Tab-separated table of C-alpha atoms in Angstrom:
chain	number	residue	atom	x	y	z
E	1	MET	CA	-11.349	-32.834	7.272
E	2	ILE	CA	-13.080	-30.248	5.025
E	3	ASN	CA	-15.675	-29.479	7.730
E	4	GLU	CA	-12.908	-29.063	10.265
E	5	LEU	CA	-11.079	-26.653	7.961
E	6	LEU	CA	-14.183	-24.603	7.205
E	7	PHE	CA	-15.627	-24.581	10.718
E	8	MET	CA	-12.310	-24.138	12.618
E	9	ASN	CA	-13.981	-24.858	15.962
E	10	GLY	CA	-16.368	-21.954	15.482
E	11	TYR	CA	-13.730	-19.446	14.345
E	12	GLY	CA	-14.117	-20.180	10.604
E	13	ILE	CA	-16.563	-17.336	9.991
E	14	TYR	CA	-14.117	-14.811	11.495
E	15	VAL	CA	-11.007	-16.205	9.833
E	16	PHE	CA	-12.557	-16.531	6.371
E	17	SER	CA	-14.256	-13.136	6.502
E	18	ALA	CA	-10.899	-11.493	7.386
E	19	PHE	CA	-9.121	-13.237	4.500
E	20	ILE	CA	-11.963	-12.604	2.035
E	21	PHE	CA	-12.100	-8.912	2.995
E	22	THR	CA	-8.323	-8.641	2.430
E	23	LEU	CA	-8.403	-10.349	-0.959
E	24	LEU	CA	-11.422	-8.307	-2.093
E	25	SER	CA	-9.636	-5.099	-1.050
E	26	PHE	CA	-6.595	-6.190	-3.085
E	27	ALA	CA	-8.757	-6.947	-6.123
E	28	SER	CA	-10.614	-3.608	-5.851
E	29	LEU	CA	-7.398	-1.612	-5.452
E	30	TYR	CA	-5.837	-3.389	-8.427
E	31	LEU	CA	-8.903	-2.869	-10.636
E	32	VAL	CA	-9.279	0.825	-9.725
E	33	THR	CA	-5.567	1.465	-10.360
E	34	LYS	CA	-5.608	-0.487	-13.632
E	35	THR	CA	-8.744	1.363	-14.836
E	36	GLN	CA	-7.144	4.753	-14.101
E	37	PHE	CA	-3.973	3.657	-15.912
E	38	VAL	CA	-5.817	2.451	-19.027
E	39	LYS	CA	-7.992	5.602	-19.055
E	40	GLU	CA	-4.934	7.901	-19.013
E	41	GLN	CA	-3.156	5.753	-21.599
E	42	ASN	CA	-6.156	5.902	-23.958
E	43	LYS	CA	-6.404	9.664	-23.442
E	44	PHE	CA	-2.714	9.957	-24.369
E	45	VAL	CA	-3.135	7.846	-27.524
E	46	ALA	CA	-6.193	9.882	-28.577
E	47	LYS	CA	-4.367	13.187	-28.029
E	48	PHE	CA	-1.289	11.904	-29.837
E	49	GLY	CA	-3.452	10.822	-32.782
E	50	SER	CA	-4.915	14.291	-33.091
E	51	LEU	CA	-1.486	15.980	-33.380
E	52	ASN	CA	-0.293	17.174	-36.788
E	53	THR	CA	2.798	15.547	-38.332
E	54	ASP	CA	5.328	18.081	-37.033
E	55	LYS	CA	4.009	18.047	-33.475
E	56	ALA	CA	3.772	14.244	-33.502
E	57	LYS	CA	7.371	14.045	-34.724
E	58	SER	CA	8.519	16.391	-31.981
E	59	ALA	CA	6.553	14.476	-29.307
E	60	LYS	CA	7.982	11.184	-30.541
E	61	THR	CA	11.525	12.344	-29.849
E	62	GLN	CA	10.839	11.745	-26.148
E	63	ARG	CA	11.528	8.172	-25.099
E	64	ILE	CA	8.725	8.115	-22.493
E	65	ASN	CA	6.132	9.107	-25.123
E	66	LYS	CA	7.324	6.318	-27.419
E	67	GLU	CA	7.099	3.824	-24.559
E	68	ILE	CA	3.564	4.879	-23.637
E	69	LEU	CA	2.473	4.401	-27.248
E	70	ALA	CA	4.240	1.041	-27.479
E	71	ASN	CA	2.628	-0.132	-24.227
E	72	ALA	CA	-0.791	1.049	-25.366
E	73	SER	CA	-0.517	-0.955	-28.582
E	74	ASN	CA	0.597	-4.029	-26.606
E	75	ASN	CA	-2.446	-3.863	-24.268
O	1	MET	CA	24.296	10.642	-11.381
O	2	LYS	CA	23.431	10.820	-7.686
O	3	ASN	CA	19.882	11.919	-8.550
O	4	GLN	CA	19.211	9.176	-11.089
O	5	PHE	CA	17.061	7.151	-8.671
O	6	VAL	CA	14.631	10.039	-8.292
O	7	ASN	CA	14.654	10.861	-11.998
O	8	PRO	CA	11.255	10.077	-13.627
O	9	GLY	CA	12.954	8.761	-16.770
O	10	PHE	CA	15.061	6.328	-14.752
O	11	LEU	CA	12.057	5.106	-12.783
O	12	VAL	CA	9.880	4.684	-15.860
O	13	ASN	CA	12.518	2.972	-18.002
O	14	HIS	CA	14.165	0.738	-15.420
O	15	ILE	CA	11.463	-0.017	-12.901
O	16	ARG	CA	8.384	-0.320	-15.133
O	17	PRO	CA	9.529	-3.645	-16.642
O	18	LEU	CA	9.371	-5.020	-13.083
O	19	THR	CA	5.573	-4.548	-12.929
O	20	PRO	CA	4.505	-7.979	-14.291
O	21	TRP	CA	7.190	-9.687	-12.189
O	22	CYS	CA	5.917	-7.987	-9.046
O	23	GLY	CA	2.371	-9.121	-9.791
O	24	GLY	CA	3.425	-12.694	-10.567
O	25	ILE	CA	5.674	-13.120	-7.523
O	26	ALA	CA	3.093	-11.444	-5.249
O	27	ILE	CA	0.391	-13.922	-6.391
O	28	LEU	CA	2.775	-16.855	-5.897
O	29	LEU	CA	3.731	-15.661	-2.405
O	30	VAL	CA	0.069	-15.090	-1.471
O	31	MET	CA	-0.697	-18.706	-2.536
O	32	ILE	CA	2.206	-20.051	-0.448
O	33	GLY	CA	1.247	-17.743	2.435
O	34	LEU	CA	-2.396	-18.916	2.310
O	35	TRP	CA	-1.275	-22.538	2.293
O	36	PHE	CA	0.809	-21.975	5.413
O	37	SER	CA	-1.824	-19.770	7.064
O	38	PHE	CA	-4.600	-22.358	6.741
O	39	TYR	CA	-2.887	-25.757	6.702
O	40	ASN	CA	0.648	-25.505	7.885
O	41	SER	CA	0.673	-23.326	10.962
O	42	PRO	CA	-0.377	-24.304	14.478
O	43	ILE	CA	-3.366	-22.964	16.364
O	44	ASP	CA	-2.742	-20.712	19.355
O	45	TYR	CA	-3.192	-22.290	22.790
O	46	GLN	CA	-5.397	-19.374	23.907
O	47	GLN	CA	-6.939	-17.954	20.738
O	48	GLY	CA	-7.401	-21.202	18.826
O	49	ASN	CA	-7.896	-20.829	15.066
O	50	ALA	CA	-8.677	-17.098	15.401
O	51	VAL	CA	-4.902	-16.552	15.464
O	52	ARG	CA	-4.852	-17.175	11.685
O	53	ILE	CA	-6.276	-13.660	11.198
O	54	MET	CA	-2.826	-12.470	12.282
O	55	TYR	CA	-1.432	-13.501	8.856
O	56	VAL	CA	-3.385	-10.730	7.129
O	57	HIS	CA	-3.808	-8.253	9.992
O	58	VAL	CA	-0.168	-7.835	11.037
O	59	PRO	CA	1.431	-7.505	7.549
O	60	ALA	CA	-1.257	-4.983	6.563
O	61	ALA	CA	-0.557	-2.903	9.684
O	62	TRP	CA	3.228	-3.063	9.190
O	63	ILE	CA	3.002	-2.004	5.551
O	64	SER	CA	0.578	0.849	6.196
O	65	LEU	CA	2.969	2.215	8.859
O	66	GLY	CA	5.977	1.727	6.566
O	67	ILE	CA	4.282	3.481	3.656
O	68	PHE	CA	3.213	6.454	5.747
O	69	SER	CA	6.770	6.836	7.084
O	70	SER	CA	8.125	6.675	3.511
O	71	ILE	CA	5.575	9.228	2.302
O	72	THR	CA	6.637	11.605	5.070
O	73	LEU	CA	10.336	11.187	4.312
O	74	LEU	CA	9.762	11.670	0.572
O	75	SER	CA	7.489	14.689	1.056
O	76	ILE	CA	9.945	16.429	3.367
O	77	SER	CA	12.825	15.632	0.975
O	78	GLY	CA	10.756	16.844	-1.974
O	79	PHE	CA	10.000	20.058	-0.137
O	80	VAL	CA	13.592	20.652	0.949
O	81	PHE	CA	15.235	19.733	-2.370
O	82	LYS	CA	12.387	21.164	-4.514
O	83	ASN	CA	12.027	17.824	-6.290
O	84	LYS	CA	8.563	17.345	-7.796
O	85	ASN	CA	9.200	13.693	-8.568
O	86	LEU	CA	9.500	12.827	-4.864
O	87	PHE	CA	5.975	14.169	-4.399
O	88	LEU	CA	4.773	12.031	-7.295
O	89	ILE	CA	6.353	8.960	-5.688
O	90	SER	CA	4.631	9.822	-2.362
O	91	LYS	CA	1.298	10.354	-4.099
O	92	SER	CA	1.635	6.987	-5.862
O	93	LEU	CA	2.409	5.170	-2.609
O	94	ALA	CA	-0.539	6.598	-0.655
O	95	PRO	CA	-3.493	4.577	-2.074
O	96	SER	CA	-1.975	1.207	-1.160
O	97	GLY	CA	-0.962	2.527	2.287
O	98	PHE	CA	-4.531	3.670	2.903
O	99	VAL	CA	-6.024	0.350	1.776
O	100	PHE	CA	-3.592	-1.595	3.991
O	101	ASN	CA	-4.567	0.660	6.893
O	102	ILE	CA	-8.266	-0.114	6.313
O	103	ILE	CA	-7.472	-3.851	6.037
O	104	ALA	CA	-5.611	-3.686	9.377
O	105	LEU	CA	-8.571	-1.927	11.039
O	106	VAL	CA	-11.270	-4.225	9.621
O	107	THR	CA	-9.383	-7.501	10.166
O	108	GLY	CA	-8.490	-6.237	13.655
O	109	ALA	CA	-12.177	-5.693	14.384
O	110	ILE	CA	-12.986	-9.184	13.053
O	111	TRP	CA	-10.199	-10.641	15.233
O	112	GLY	CA	-11.397	-8.636	18.236
O	113	LYS	CA	-14.884	-10.167	18.285
O	114	PRO	CA	-13.885	-13.790	19.109
O	115	THR	CA	-10.838	-12.746	21.171
O	116	TRP	CA	-12.065	-9.786	23.236
O	117	GLY	CA	-15.811	-10.163	22.734
O	118	THR	CA	-16.152	-6.835	20.938
O	119	TRP	CA	-15.670	-5.527	17.394
O	120	TRP	CA	-14.297	-2.194	18.548
O	121	ALA	CA	-12.755	-0.614	21.641
O	122	TRP	CA	-11.376	2.898	22.035
O	123	ASP	CA	-8.069	1.325	22.903
O	124	ALA	CA	-4.811	3.271	22.347
O	125	ARG	CA	-3.492	1.023	19.525
O	126	ILE	CA	-6.801	0.799	17.657
O	127	THR	CA	-7.602	4.500	18.036
O	128	SER	CA	-4.137	5.556	16.875
O	129	MET	CA	-4.502	3.290	13.799
O	130	LEU	CA	-7.849	4.964	13.085
O	131	ILE	CA	-6.130	8.365	13.357
O	132	LEU	CA	-3.536	7.155	10.832
O	133	ALA	CA	-6.373	6.256	8.431
O	134	LEU	CA	-7.700	9.810	8.849
O	135	PHE	CA	-4.274	11.242	7.991
O	136	TYR	CA	-4.120	9.016	4.904
O	137	ALA	CA	-7.609	10.199	3.923
O	138	MET	CA	-6.654	13.865	4.423
O	139	TYR	CA	-3.495	13.340	2.355
O	140	LEU	CA	-5.380	11.704	-0.540
O	141	ILE	CA	-8.229	14.247	-0.435
O	142	SER	CA	-5.716	17.129	-0.544
O	143	TRP	CA	-4.349	15.840	-3.856
O	144	ARG	CA	-7.905	15.831	-5.234
O	145	ILE	CA	-8.976	19.221	-3.861
O	146	TYR	CA	-6.018	21.479	-4.607
O	147	ARG	CA	-5.089	22.195	-8.212
O	148	SER	CA	-2.074	24.423	-7.532
O	149	GLU	CA	1.067	22.276	-7.304
O	150	GLU	CA	2.794	24.671	-4.919
O	151	LYS	CA	-0.165	24.581	-2.542
O	152	VAL	CA	-0.693	20.811	-2.665
O	153	PHE	CA	3.016	20.158	-2.017
O	154	LYS	CA	2.913	22.389	1.070
O	155	ILE	CA	-0.354	20.981	2.427
O	156	THR	CA	0.493	17.309	1.889
O	157	THR	CA	3.922	17.792	3.497
O	158	PHE	CA	2.255	19.490	6.469
O	159	ILE	CA	-0.225	16.591	6.793
O	160	THR	CA	2.558	13.994	6.714
O	161	ILE	CA	4.604	15.903	9.325
O	162	LEU	CA	1.559	15.988	11.626
O	163	GLY	CA	0.784	12.341	10.868
O	164	ILE	CA	4.297	11.017	11.486
O	165	VAL	CA	3.980	12.018	15.168
O	166	ASN	CA	1.332	9.302	15.373
O	167	ILE	CA	3.658	6.510	14.147
O	168	PRO	CA	5.701	6.089	17.374
O	169	ILE	CA	2.430	6.424	19.304
O	170	ILE	CA	1.023	3.455	17.343
O	171	LYS	CA	4.219	1.452	17.860
O	172	TYR	CA	4.593	2.069	21.594
O	173	SER	CA	0.903	2.483	22.564
O	174	VAL	CA	0.794	-1.129	23.779
O	175	ASP	CA	3.787	-0.468	26.084
O	176	TRP	CA	2.844	3.031	27.280
O	177	TRP	CA	-0.783	2.289	28.137
O	178	ASN	CA	-2.706	-0.636	29.474
O	179	THR	CA	-4.466	-1.740	26.284
O	180	LEU	CA	-6.719	-4.560	25.130
O	181	HIS	CA	-4.340	-5.028	22.221
O	182	GLN	CA	-1.513	-7.445	22.968
O	183	PRO	CA	2.106	-6.187	23.083
O	184	ALA	CA	4.421	-6.806	20.120
O	185	SER	CA	5.435	-10.451	19.660
O	186	ILE	CA	8.158	-9.647	17.139
O	187	ASN	CA	11.136	-7.511	18.057
O	188	ILE	CA	14.023	-6.754	15.747
O	189	LEU	CA	16.382	-5.753	18.544
O	190	SER	CA	15.440	-8.359	21.143
O	191	LYS	CA	14.195	-11.945	21.125
O	192	SER	CA	10.772	-12.451	19.539
O	193	SER	CA	8.141	-14.306	21.522
O	194	ILE	CA	6.498	-15.801	18.423
O	195	HIS	CA	7.317	-19.384	17.418
O	196	SER	CA	9.073	-19.917	14.075
O	197	SER	CA	6.133	-22.028	12.813
O	198	MET	CA	3.997	-18.873	13.002
O	199	LEU	CA	6.744	-16.406	12.124
O	200	PHE	CA	7.511	-18.047	8.769
O	201	PRO	CA	3.976	-17.699	7.271
O	202	LEU	CA	3.798	-14.197	8.704
O	203	LEU	CA	6.987	-13.207	6.878
O	204	ILE	CA	5.787	-14.845	3.642
O	205	MET	CA	2.517	-12.886	3.807
O	206	THR	CA	4.429	-9.687	4.600
O	207	ALA	CA	6.629	-10.206	1.530
O	208	ALA	CA	3.514	-10.862	-0.600
O	209	PHE	CA	1.779	-7.722	0.701
O	210	ALA	CA	4.933	-5.643	0.173
O	211	LEU	CA	5.210	-6.837	-3.431
O	212	PHE	CA	1.536	-6.117	-4.014
O	213	SER	CA	1.988	-2.570	-2.726
O	214	LEU	CA	5.032	-2.212	-5.006
O	215	LEU	CA	2.903	-3.373	-7.943
O	216	ILE	CA	0.195	-0.805	-7.148
O	217	PHE	CA	2.859	1.868	-6.682
O	218	LEU	CA	4.387	1.141	-10.115
O	219	MET	CA	0.983	1.211	-11.823
O	220	LYS	CA	-0.017	4.416	-10.051
O	221	TYR	CA	3.331	6.085	-10.769
O	222	ASN	CA	3.026	5.219	-14.470
O	223	THR	CA	-0.484	6.701	-14.462
O	224	GLU	CA	0.858	9.916	-12.927
O	225	MET	CA	3.627	10.071	-15.542
O	226	ILE	CA	1.120	9.625	-18.381
O	227	LYS	CA	-1.053	12.389	-16.831
O	228	ILE	CA	1.971	14.714	-16.981
O	229	LYS	CA	2.688	13.678	-20.569
O	230	ASN	CA	-0.968	14.346	-21.457
O	231	LYS	CA	-0.601	17.882	-20.150
O	232	GLY	CA	2.632	18.167	-22.159
O	233	LEU	CA	0.803	17.203	-25.372
O	234	ASP	CA	-1.801	19.892	-24.662
O	235	ARG	CA	0.976	22.471	-24.570
O	236	LEU	CA	2.477	21.424	-27.919
């Protein structure tokens, strides 16, 4: 049963390599995108931390900024 | 009100919470799709088990074509209505479209070896898919090369307008020319020649791939928004 599934009458190597290539591409795309996202988020948090009180207060009035900071602290 | 769907604030606040759901449902659908692809779908009377490659090859090709068409529509609309956010949406869609295009080409080559006896042929369908990959590459490279927004908007729109001409060529290449690639088995307007036992896993995998591309889009769009906010903090 297992041999039959893996060998697939000689087509197993083609079928599995196509599926493995697809799943690896998915994983790579996800990891690259996630890394870029985390990098930008960390850059934002670092920049926000270096702002003085007035500028930080003014930046915090924007909802998107607050959400980025909240998401960064959740990660 | 009518522009709220292309408003960055709306997209970030209302669509971002969907990100984990997209990921979770995409993984679940991939699992179900893999189960059907390997265990619960019949072998083809001519191609044998090699037909199972269809469950990754066809959805990847469909989605790469769909994404390129969307990018073109969004870029032209962004250019006409001077809406920067539409360009950001296009830019965020492109990486997954490109990867799906590469998946379609590579899995097609892997499928070609046992079916046609060759990895590659300069066949109309395969060549036009390769040309689409080149347009995707040009589009993505343009965003990296050009720093001026005005310039990059113009160039990327021009690339998509040139590239969209290729989409009907890809679709109808198997009808217009005598190709190694088989004609379409699924038609929306007429009766499909594919059996439901193969169509069902194909649709499941397509839904999974579409959700995965939505997940990547949402992550990429959020990254682009944070990049803009970073620039905004610099200006404070």
